Short mmCIF file of C-alpha atoms in Angstrom, two decimals:
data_model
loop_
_atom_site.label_atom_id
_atom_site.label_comp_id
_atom_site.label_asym_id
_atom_site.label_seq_id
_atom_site.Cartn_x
_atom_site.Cartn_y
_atom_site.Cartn_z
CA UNK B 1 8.72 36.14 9.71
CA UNK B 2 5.91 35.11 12.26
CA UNK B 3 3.60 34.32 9.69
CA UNK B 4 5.57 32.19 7.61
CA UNK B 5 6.67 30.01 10.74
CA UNK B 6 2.93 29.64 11.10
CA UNK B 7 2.66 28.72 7.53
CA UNK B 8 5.57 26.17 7.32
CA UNK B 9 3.73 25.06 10.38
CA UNK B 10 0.75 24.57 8.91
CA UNK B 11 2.13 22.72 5.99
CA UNK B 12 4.07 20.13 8.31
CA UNK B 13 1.20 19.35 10.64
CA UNK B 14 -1.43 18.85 7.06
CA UNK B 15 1.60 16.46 5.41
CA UNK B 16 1.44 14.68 9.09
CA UNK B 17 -2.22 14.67 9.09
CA UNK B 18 -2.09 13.34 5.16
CA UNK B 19 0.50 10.49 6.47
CA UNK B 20 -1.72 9.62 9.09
CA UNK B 21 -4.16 7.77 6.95
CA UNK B 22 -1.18 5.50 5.27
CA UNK B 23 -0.75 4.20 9.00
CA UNK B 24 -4.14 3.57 9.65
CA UNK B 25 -4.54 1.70 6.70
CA UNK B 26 -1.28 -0.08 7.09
CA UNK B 27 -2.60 -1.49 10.78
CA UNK B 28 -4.22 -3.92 9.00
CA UNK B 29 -2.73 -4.28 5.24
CA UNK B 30 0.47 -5.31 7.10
CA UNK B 31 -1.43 -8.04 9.03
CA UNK B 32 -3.17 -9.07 6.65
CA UNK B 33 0.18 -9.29 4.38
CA UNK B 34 2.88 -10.55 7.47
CA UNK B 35 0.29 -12.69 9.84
CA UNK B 36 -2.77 -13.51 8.44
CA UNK B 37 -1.46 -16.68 6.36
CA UNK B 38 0.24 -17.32 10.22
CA UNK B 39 -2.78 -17.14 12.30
CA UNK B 40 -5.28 -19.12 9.84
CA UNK B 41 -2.22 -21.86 9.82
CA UNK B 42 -0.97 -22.42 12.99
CA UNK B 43 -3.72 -20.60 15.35
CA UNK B 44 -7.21 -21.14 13.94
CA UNK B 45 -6.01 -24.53 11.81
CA UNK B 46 -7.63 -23.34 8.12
CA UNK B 47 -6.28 -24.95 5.38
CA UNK B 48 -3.28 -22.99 3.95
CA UNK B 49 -4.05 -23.61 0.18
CA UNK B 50 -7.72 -23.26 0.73
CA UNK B 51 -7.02 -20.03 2.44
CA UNK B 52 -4.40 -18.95 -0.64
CA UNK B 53 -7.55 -19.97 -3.25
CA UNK B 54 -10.19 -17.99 -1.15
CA UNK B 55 -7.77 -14.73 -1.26
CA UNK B 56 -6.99 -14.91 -5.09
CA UNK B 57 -11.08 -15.31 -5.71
CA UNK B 58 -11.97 -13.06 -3.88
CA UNK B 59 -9.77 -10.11 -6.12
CA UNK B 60 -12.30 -10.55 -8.53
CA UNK B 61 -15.00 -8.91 -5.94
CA UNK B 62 -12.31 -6.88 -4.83
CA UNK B 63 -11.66 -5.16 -8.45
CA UNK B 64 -15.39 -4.71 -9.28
CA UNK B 65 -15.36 -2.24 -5.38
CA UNK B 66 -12.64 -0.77 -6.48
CA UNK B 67 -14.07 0.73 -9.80
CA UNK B 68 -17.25 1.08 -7.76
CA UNK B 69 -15.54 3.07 -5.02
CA UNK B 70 -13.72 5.11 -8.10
CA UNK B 71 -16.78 6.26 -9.25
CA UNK B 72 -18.39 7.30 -6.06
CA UNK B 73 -15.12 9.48 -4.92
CA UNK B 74 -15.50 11.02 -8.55
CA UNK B 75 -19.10 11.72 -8.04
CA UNK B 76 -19.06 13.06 -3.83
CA UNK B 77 -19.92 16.33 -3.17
CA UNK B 78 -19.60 17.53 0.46
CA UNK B 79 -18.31 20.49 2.26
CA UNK B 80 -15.26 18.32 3.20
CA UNK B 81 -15.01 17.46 -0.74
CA UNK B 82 -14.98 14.34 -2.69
CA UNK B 83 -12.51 11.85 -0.70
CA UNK B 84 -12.13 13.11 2.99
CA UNK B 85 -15.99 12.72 4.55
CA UNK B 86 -15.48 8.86 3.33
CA UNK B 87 -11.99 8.91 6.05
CA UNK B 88 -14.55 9.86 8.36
CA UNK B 89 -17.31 7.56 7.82
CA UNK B 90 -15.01 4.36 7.05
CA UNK B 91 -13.18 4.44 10.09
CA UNK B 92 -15.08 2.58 12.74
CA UNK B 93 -16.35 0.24 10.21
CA UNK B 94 -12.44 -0.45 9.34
CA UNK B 95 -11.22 -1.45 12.85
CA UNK B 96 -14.46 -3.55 13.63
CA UNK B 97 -13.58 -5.51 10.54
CA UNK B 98 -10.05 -6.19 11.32
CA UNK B 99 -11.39 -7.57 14.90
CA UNK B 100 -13.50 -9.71 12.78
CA UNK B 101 -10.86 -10.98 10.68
CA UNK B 102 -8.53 -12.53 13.49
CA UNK B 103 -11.79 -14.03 15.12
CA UNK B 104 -12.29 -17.44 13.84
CA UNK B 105 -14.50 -19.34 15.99
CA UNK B 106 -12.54 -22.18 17.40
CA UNK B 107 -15.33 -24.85 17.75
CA UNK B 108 -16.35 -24.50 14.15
CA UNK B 109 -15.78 -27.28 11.46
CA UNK B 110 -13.11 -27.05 8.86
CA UNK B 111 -16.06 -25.87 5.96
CA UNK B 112 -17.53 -23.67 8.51
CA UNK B 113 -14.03 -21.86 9.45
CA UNK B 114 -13.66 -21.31 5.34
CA UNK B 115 -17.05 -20.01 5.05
CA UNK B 116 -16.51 -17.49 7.69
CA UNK B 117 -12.98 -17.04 6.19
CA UNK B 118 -14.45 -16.14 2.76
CA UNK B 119 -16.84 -13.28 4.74
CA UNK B 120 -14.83 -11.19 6.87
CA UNK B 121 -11.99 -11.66 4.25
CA UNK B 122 -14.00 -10.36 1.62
CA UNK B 123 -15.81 -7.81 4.39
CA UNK B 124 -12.49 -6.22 4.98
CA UNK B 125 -10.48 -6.57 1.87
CA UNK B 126 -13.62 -5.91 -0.82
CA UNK B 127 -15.91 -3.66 1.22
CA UNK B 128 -14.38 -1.80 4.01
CA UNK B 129 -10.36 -1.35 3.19
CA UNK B 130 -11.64 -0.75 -0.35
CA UNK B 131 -14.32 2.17 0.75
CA UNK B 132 -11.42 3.98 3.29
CA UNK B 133 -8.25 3.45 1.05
CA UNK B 134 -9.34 4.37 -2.21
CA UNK B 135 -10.41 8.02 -0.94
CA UNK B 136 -7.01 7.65 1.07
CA UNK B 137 -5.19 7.19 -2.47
CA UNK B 138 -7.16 10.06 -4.41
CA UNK B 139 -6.44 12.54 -1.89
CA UNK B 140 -2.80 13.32 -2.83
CA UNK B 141 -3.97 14.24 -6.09
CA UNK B 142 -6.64 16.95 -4.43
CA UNK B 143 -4.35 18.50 -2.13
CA UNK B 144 -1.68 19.92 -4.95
CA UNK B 145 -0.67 19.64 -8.21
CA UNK B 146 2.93 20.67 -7.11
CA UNK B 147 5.31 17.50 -8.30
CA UNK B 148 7.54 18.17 -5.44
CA UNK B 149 5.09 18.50 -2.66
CA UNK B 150 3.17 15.25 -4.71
CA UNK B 151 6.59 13.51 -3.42
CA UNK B 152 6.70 15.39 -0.41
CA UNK B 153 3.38 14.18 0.34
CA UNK B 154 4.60 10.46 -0.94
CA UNK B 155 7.25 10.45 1.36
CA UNK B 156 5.36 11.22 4.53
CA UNK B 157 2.57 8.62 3.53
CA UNK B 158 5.02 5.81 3.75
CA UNK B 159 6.72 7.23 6.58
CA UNK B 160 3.56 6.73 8.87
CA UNK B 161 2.53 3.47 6.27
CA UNK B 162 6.54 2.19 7.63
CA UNK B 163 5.39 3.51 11.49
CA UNK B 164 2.75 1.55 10.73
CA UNK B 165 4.25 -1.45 9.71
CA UNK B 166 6.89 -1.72 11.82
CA UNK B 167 4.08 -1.13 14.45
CA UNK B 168 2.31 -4.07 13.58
CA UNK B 169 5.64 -6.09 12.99
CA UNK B 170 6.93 -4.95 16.76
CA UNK B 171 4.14 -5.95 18.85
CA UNK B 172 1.60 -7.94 17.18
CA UNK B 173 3.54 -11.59 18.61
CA UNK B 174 4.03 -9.38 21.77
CA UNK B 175 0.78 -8.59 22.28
CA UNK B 176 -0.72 -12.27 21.63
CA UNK B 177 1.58 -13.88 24.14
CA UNK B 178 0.78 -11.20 26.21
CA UNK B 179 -2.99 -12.14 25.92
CA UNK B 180 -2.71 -16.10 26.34
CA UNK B 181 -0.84 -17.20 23.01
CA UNK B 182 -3.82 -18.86 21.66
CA UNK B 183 -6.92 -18.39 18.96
CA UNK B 184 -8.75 -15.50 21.63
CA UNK B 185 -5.38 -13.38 21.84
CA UNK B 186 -4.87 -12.31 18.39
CA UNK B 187 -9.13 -11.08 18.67
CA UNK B 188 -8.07 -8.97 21.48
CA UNK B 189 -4.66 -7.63 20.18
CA UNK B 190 -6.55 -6.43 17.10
CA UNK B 191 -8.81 -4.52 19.59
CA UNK B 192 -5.83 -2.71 20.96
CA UNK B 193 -4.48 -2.20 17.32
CA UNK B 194 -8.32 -0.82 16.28
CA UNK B 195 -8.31 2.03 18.27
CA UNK B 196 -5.37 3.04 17.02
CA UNK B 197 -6.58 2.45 13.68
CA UNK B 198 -9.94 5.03 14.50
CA UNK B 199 -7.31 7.93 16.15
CA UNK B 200 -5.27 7.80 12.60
CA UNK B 201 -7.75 8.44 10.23
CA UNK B 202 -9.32 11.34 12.52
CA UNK B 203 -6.03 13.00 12.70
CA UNK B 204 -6.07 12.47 8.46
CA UNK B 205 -9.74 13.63 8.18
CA UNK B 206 -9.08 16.64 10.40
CA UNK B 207 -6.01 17.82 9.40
CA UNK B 208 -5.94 18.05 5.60
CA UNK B 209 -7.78 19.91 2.38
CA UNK B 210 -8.97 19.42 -1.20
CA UNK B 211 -7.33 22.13 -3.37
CA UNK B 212 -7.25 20.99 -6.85
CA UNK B 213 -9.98 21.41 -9.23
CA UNK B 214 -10.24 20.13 -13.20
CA UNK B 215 -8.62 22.48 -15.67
CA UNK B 216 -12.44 22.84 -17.45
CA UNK B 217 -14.53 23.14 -14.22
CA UNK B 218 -15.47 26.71 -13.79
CA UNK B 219 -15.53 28.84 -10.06
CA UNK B 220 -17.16 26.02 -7.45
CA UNK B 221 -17.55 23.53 -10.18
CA UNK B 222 -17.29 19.94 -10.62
CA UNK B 223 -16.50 17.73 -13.36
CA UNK B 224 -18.92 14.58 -13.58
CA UNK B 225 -17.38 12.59 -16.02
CA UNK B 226 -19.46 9.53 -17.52
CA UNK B 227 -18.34 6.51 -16.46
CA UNK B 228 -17.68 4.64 -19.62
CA UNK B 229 -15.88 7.66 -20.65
CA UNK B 230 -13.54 7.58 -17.81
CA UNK B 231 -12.98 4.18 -18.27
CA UNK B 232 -11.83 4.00 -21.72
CA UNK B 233 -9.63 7.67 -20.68
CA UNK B 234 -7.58 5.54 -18.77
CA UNK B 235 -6.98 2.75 -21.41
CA UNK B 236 -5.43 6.27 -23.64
CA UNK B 237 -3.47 7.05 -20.67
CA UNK B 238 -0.29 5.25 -21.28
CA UNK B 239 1.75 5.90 -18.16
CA UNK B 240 -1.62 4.49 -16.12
CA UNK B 241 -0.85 1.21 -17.28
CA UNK B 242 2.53 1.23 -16.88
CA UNK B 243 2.17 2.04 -13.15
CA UNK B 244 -0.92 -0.12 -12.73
CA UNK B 245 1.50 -2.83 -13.53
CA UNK B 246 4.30 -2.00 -11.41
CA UNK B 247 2.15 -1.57 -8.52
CA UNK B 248 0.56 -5.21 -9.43
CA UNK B 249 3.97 -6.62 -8.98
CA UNK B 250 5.07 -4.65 -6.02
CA UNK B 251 2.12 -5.78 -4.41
CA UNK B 252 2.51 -9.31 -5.04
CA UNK B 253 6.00 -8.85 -3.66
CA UNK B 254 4.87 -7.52 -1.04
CA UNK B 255 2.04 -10.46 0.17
CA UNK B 256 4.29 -13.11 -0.41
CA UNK B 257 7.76 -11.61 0.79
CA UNK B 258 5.70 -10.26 3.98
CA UNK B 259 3.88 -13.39 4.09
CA UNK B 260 6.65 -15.59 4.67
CA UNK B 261 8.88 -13.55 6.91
CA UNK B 262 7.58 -15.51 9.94
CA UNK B 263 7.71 -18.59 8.43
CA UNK B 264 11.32 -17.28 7.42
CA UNK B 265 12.47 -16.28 10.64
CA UNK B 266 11.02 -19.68 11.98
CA UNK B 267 12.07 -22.28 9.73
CA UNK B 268 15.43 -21.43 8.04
CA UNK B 269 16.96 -18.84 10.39
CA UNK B 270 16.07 -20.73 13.52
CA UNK B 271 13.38 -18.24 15.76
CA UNK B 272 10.57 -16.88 14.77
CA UNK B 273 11.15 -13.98 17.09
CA UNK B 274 13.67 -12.45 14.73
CA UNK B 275 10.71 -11.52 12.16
CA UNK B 276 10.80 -8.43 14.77
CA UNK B 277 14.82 -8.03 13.72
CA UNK B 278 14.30 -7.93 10.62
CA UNK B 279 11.22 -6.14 10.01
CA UNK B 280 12.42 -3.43 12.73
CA UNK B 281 15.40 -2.61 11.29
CA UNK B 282 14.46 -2.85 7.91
CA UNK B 283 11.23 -0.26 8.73
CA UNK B 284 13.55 1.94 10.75
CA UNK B 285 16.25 2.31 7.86
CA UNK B 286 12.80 3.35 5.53
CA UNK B 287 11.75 5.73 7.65
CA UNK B 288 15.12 7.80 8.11
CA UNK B 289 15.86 7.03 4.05
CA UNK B 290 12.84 8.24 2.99
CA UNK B 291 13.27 11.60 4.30
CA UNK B 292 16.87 11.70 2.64
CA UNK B 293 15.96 10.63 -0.52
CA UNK B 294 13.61 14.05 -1.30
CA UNK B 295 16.33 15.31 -2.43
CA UNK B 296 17.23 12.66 -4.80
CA UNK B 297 14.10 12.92 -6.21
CA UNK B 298 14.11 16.64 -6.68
CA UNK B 299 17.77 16.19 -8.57
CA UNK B 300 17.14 13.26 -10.73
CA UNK B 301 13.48 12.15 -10.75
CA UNK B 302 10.73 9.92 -9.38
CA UNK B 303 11.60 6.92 -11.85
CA UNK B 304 15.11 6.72 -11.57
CA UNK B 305 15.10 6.91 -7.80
CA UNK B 306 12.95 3.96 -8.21
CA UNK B 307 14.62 1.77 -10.41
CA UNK B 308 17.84 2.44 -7.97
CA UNK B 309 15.72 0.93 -5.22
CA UNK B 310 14.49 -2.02 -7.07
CA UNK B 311 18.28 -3.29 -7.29
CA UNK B 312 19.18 -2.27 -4.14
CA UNK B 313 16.44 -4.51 -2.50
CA UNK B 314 17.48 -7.37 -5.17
CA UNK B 315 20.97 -6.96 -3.72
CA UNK B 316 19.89 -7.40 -0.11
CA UNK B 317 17.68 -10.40 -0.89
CA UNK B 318 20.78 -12.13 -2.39
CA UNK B 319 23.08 -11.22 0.69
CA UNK B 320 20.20 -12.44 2.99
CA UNK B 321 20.11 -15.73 1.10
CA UNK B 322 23.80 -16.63 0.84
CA UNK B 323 25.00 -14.85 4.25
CA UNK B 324 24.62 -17.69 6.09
CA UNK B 325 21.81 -16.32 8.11
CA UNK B 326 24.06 -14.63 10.96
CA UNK B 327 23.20 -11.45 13.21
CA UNK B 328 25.59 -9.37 10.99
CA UNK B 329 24.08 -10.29 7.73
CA UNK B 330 20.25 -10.11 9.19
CA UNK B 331 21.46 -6.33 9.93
CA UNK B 332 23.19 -5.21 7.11
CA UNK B 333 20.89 -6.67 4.42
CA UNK B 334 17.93 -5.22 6.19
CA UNK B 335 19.13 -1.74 5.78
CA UNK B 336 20.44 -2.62 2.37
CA UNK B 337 16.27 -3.80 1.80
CA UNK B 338 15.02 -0.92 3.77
CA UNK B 339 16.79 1.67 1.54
CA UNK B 340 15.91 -0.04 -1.86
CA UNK B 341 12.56 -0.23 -0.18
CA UNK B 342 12.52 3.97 0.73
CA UNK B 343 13.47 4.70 -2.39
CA UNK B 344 9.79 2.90 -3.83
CA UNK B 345 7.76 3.94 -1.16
CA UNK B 346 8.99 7.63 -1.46
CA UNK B 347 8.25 7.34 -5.33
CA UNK B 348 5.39 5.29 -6.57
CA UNK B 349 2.19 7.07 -5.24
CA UNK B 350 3.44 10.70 -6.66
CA UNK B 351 3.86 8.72 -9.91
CA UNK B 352 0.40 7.64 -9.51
CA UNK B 353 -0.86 11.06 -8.84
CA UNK B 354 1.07 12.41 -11.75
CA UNK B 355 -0.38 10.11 -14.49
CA UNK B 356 -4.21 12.14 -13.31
CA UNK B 357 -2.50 15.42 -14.55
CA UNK B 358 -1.40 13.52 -17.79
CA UNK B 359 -4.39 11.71 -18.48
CA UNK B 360 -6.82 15.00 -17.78
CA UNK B 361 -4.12 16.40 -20.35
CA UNK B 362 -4.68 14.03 -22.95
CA UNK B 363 -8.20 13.20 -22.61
CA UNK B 364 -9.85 16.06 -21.24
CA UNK B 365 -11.11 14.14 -18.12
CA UNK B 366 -9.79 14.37 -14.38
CA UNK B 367 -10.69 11.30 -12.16
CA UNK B 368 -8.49 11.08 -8.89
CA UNK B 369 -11.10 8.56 -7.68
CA UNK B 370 -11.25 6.27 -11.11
CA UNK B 371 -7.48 6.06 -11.36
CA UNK B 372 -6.65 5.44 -7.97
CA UNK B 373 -9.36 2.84 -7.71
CA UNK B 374 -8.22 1.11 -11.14
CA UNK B 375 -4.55 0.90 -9.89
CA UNK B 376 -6.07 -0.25 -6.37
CA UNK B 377 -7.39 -2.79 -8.34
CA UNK B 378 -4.33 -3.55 -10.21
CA UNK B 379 -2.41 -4.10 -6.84
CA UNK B 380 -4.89 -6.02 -5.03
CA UNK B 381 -4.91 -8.26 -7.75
CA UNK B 382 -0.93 -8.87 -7.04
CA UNK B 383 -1.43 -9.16 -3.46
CA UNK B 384 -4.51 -11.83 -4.10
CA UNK B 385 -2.04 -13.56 -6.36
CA UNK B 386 1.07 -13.09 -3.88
CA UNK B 387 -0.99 -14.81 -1.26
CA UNK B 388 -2.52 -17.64 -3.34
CA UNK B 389 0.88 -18.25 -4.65
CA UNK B 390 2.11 -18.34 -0.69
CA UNK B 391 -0.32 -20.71 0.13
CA UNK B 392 0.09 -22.65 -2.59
CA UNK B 393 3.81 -22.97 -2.72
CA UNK B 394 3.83 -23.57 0.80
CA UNK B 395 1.52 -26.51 0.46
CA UNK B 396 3.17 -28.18 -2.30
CA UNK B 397 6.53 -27.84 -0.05
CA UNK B 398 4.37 -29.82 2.06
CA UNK B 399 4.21 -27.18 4.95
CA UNK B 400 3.00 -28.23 8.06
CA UNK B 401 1.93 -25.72 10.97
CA UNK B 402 1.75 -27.76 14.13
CA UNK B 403 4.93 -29.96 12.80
CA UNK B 404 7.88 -29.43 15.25
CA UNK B 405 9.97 -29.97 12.35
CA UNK B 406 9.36 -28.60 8.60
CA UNK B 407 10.82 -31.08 5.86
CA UNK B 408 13.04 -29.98 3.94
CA UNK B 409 10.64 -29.05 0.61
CA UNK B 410 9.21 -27.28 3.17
CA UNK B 411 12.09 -24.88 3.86
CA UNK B 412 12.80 -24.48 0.12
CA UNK B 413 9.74 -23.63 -0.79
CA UNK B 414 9.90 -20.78 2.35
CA UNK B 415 13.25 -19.82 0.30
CA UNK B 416 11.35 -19.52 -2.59
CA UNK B 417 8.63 -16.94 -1.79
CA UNK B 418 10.77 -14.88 0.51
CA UNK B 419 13.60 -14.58 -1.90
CA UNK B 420 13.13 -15.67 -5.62
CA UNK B 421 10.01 -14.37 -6.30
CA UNK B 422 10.52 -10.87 -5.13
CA UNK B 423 14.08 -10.75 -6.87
CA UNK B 424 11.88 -11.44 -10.26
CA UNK B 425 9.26 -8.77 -9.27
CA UNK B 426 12.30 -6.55 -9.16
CA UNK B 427 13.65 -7.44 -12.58
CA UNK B 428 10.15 -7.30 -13.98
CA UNK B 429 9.44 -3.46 -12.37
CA UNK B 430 12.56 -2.19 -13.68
CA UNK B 431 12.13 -3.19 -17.25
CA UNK B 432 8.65 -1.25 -16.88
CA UNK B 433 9.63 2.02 -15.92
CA UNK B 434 12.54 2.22 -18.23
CA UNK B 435 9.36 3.18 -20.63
CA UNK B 436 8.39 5.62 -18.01
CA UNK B 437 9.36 9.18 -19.27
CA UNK B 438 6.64 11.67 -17.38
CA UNK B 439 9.38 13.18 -14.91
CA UNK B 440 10.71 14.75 -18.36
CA UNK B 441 7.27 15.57 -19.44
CA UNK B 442 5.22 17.24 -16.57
CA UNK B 443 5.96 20.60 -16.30
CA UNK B 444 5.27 21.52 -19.93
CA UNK B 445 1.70 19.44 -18.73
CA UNK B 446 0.83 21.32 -15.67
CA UNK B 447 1.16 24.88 -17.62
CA UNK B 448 -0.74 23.18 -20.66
CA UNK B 449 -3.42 22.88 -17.72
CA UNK B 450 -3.19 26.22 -16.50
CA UNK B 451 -3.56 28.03 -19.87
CA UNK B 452 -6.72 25.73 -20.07
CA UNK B 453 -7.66 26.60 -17.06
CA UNK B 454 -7.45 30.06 -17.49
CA UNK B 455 -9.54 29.69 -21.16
CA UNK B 456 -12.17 28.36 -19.69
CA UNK B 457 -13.19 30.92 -17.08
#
């Protein structure tokens, strides 16, 4: 009995530790997504459709690091394996970039800003978040092929990506009034929030393991798969593409619905203190759903629990939008949101880790790092587009950040990209993954596996 209270033990603390690096990653992915667009706008004074253009180019840097990055994971051999020593050696780097990013020199001209906008953008975004997250991503896959403990796994990675969030969402405006309220403060609340940063992904490094190996790599053996080979595996692996896609489209969602909550909080519901409201609660009710909704998964599937959650969040948007705007309907449409919301975050990354098992089975190749790096690319591209098409839409409302008061394009176009858009992402994710049938399919692939497995010893 002692020994398997160590063991459960053991296997809470390592799905912690696995979390962990969702949170440290999420420190700055969340402030990129929720106050980035804010700070160059209203803080440092850059150009909000120059900024918008600069983040869309710069996904096509972004995509070629990704399948870069891919590769390299594939190709690492260590003693801590192929994903975890890069947790380690990206983690510094990581924080000192995000430092970087809120650090736009004041006294610099409007070019001069962009230029340095285009560098640590594309030093953070295409270099360092790309060199620490895609390991992040691949390690799920390592760890277990178990589906359950995939989701298991899934769950606890947005619970600490939600901590995260809400984190960031909490006390970022806190912390910069708390500093001065000016250009400086947001440099030294991203200190703070760097440290933080470095502690996560040591607890991530140190606390979890590489497991799996491919089904035809012998005793201590790797699989170095040629890289056009991979490539064109994942173009046969049809359930790849169809999550690439969703995650393009929940990542759009995701830039330009978390772009725009300030400017939603500010503009149409009157304070832009209330982007703390909403956010909180809405992260709060994802953390507690997210563990409940394990069990939905276990009883009726990864995809279905899903597509639930895609309507539930289109239902809260609507209420949001129509409500009137009132304390009442900021609460209940946030935990409406932050359930629809669990019910994705608990989901997509197991789905991810699943199509690896399906494409090894059809193709004979296993690439944690090439897949993961290929969808990383897939979403990066929607957030590049979510935040072009936030600065963009923003600018032909004829946003204004130092105006007292926003015209009234303005506020519809602040409508626009915090409601309509996402409601369409949701529409568009659910007719996807009604073509998604690997729940049904993966057991009779994992034993396929393991009688290969077993051949090839």
């Amino acid at each position: 009995m002692e020994q398997k209270n160590k063991l459960t033990f053991a296997k809470l603390a390592e799905r912690f530790s696995y979390g962990c690096g969702d949170f440290g990653c999420n420190i700055i992915y969340t402030a990129m997504s929720a106050f980035l667009m804010f700070y160059y706008s209203d803080y440092a004074g850059v150009n909000t459709l120059a900024v918008g253009t600069i983040m869309l180019v710069s996904r096509v840097f972004d995509g070629v690091s990704d399948i870069i990055m891919g590769i390299i994971v594939d190709r690492t051999k260590s003693r801590f394996g192929k994903a975890r020593p890069w947790l380690l050696r990206m983690c510094i780097p990581f924080a000192i970039s995000g430092i970087l990013l809120f650090s736009v020199p004041a006294g610099m001209s409007e070019t001069a800003k962009l230029v340095y906008v285009f560098v640590t953008y594309n030093l953070t975004s295409t270099v360092i978040y790309t060199a620490i997250n895609v390991p992040y991503s691949s390690l799920n896959a390592l760890m277990t092929q178990d589906p359950y403990e995939r989701s298991v796994l899934s769950i606890f990675r947005n619970v600490l990506a939600t901590c995260g969030t809400l984190l960031i969402n909490l006390v970022t405006l806190p912390l910069v009034r708390a500093f001065g309220d000016n250009a400086s403060a947001w440099t030294k609340a991203f200190v703070v929030l760097g440290f933080l940063a470095v502690a996560a992904f040591l607890i991530n490094f140190a606390g979890t393991k590489e497991r799996v190996k491919p089904a035809s790599a012998g005793e201590g053996e790797t699989q170095n798969v040629p890289v056009k080979e991979g490539i064109l595996a994942l173009f046969q692996n049809k359930y790849w593409i169809m999550m690439t896609g969703v995650l393009a489209l929940f990542f759009l969602y995701y830039a330009i619905n978390g772009g725009t909550t300030v400017y939603y909080a500010k503009e149409v519901l009157g304070d832009a203190d209330l982007v703390g409201t909403i956010n909180g609660i809405y992260n709060a009710i994802q953390i507690i759903g997210m563990f409940l909704i394990a069990k939905l998964v276990k009883k009726y599937g990864k995809r279905n629990v899903f597509s639930i959650g895609l309507i539930l969040a289109a239902v809260g948007m609507l209420i949001l939008e129509f409500g009137g705007g009132s304390m009442p309907v900021i609460v209940v449409t946030s935990l409406i949101r932050g359930i629809g919301n669990a019910c994705g975050g608990a989901t997509m990354w197991a789905m991810v880790s699943d199509t690896i098992d399906y494409g090894e089975w059809k193709t004979g190749y296993r690439t944690e790092g090439l897949v993961n790096s290929a969808c990383s690319f897939g979403y990066k591209i929607g957030n590049g587009v979510g935040s072009a098409l936030l600065g963009l839409i923003l600018e032909i409302g004829g946003y204004v950040g130092t105006a007292s008061v926003q015209t009234a394009s303005a506020v519809t176009a602040i409508r626009v990209c915090f409601v309509w858009i996402p409601i369409g992402v949701f529409a568009a994710c659910f007719l996807i993954l009604r073509f998604y049938h690997l729940d049904d399919e993966f057991e009779g692939i994992i034993d396929d596996l393991k009688k290969r497995a077993v051949d090839s010893k």
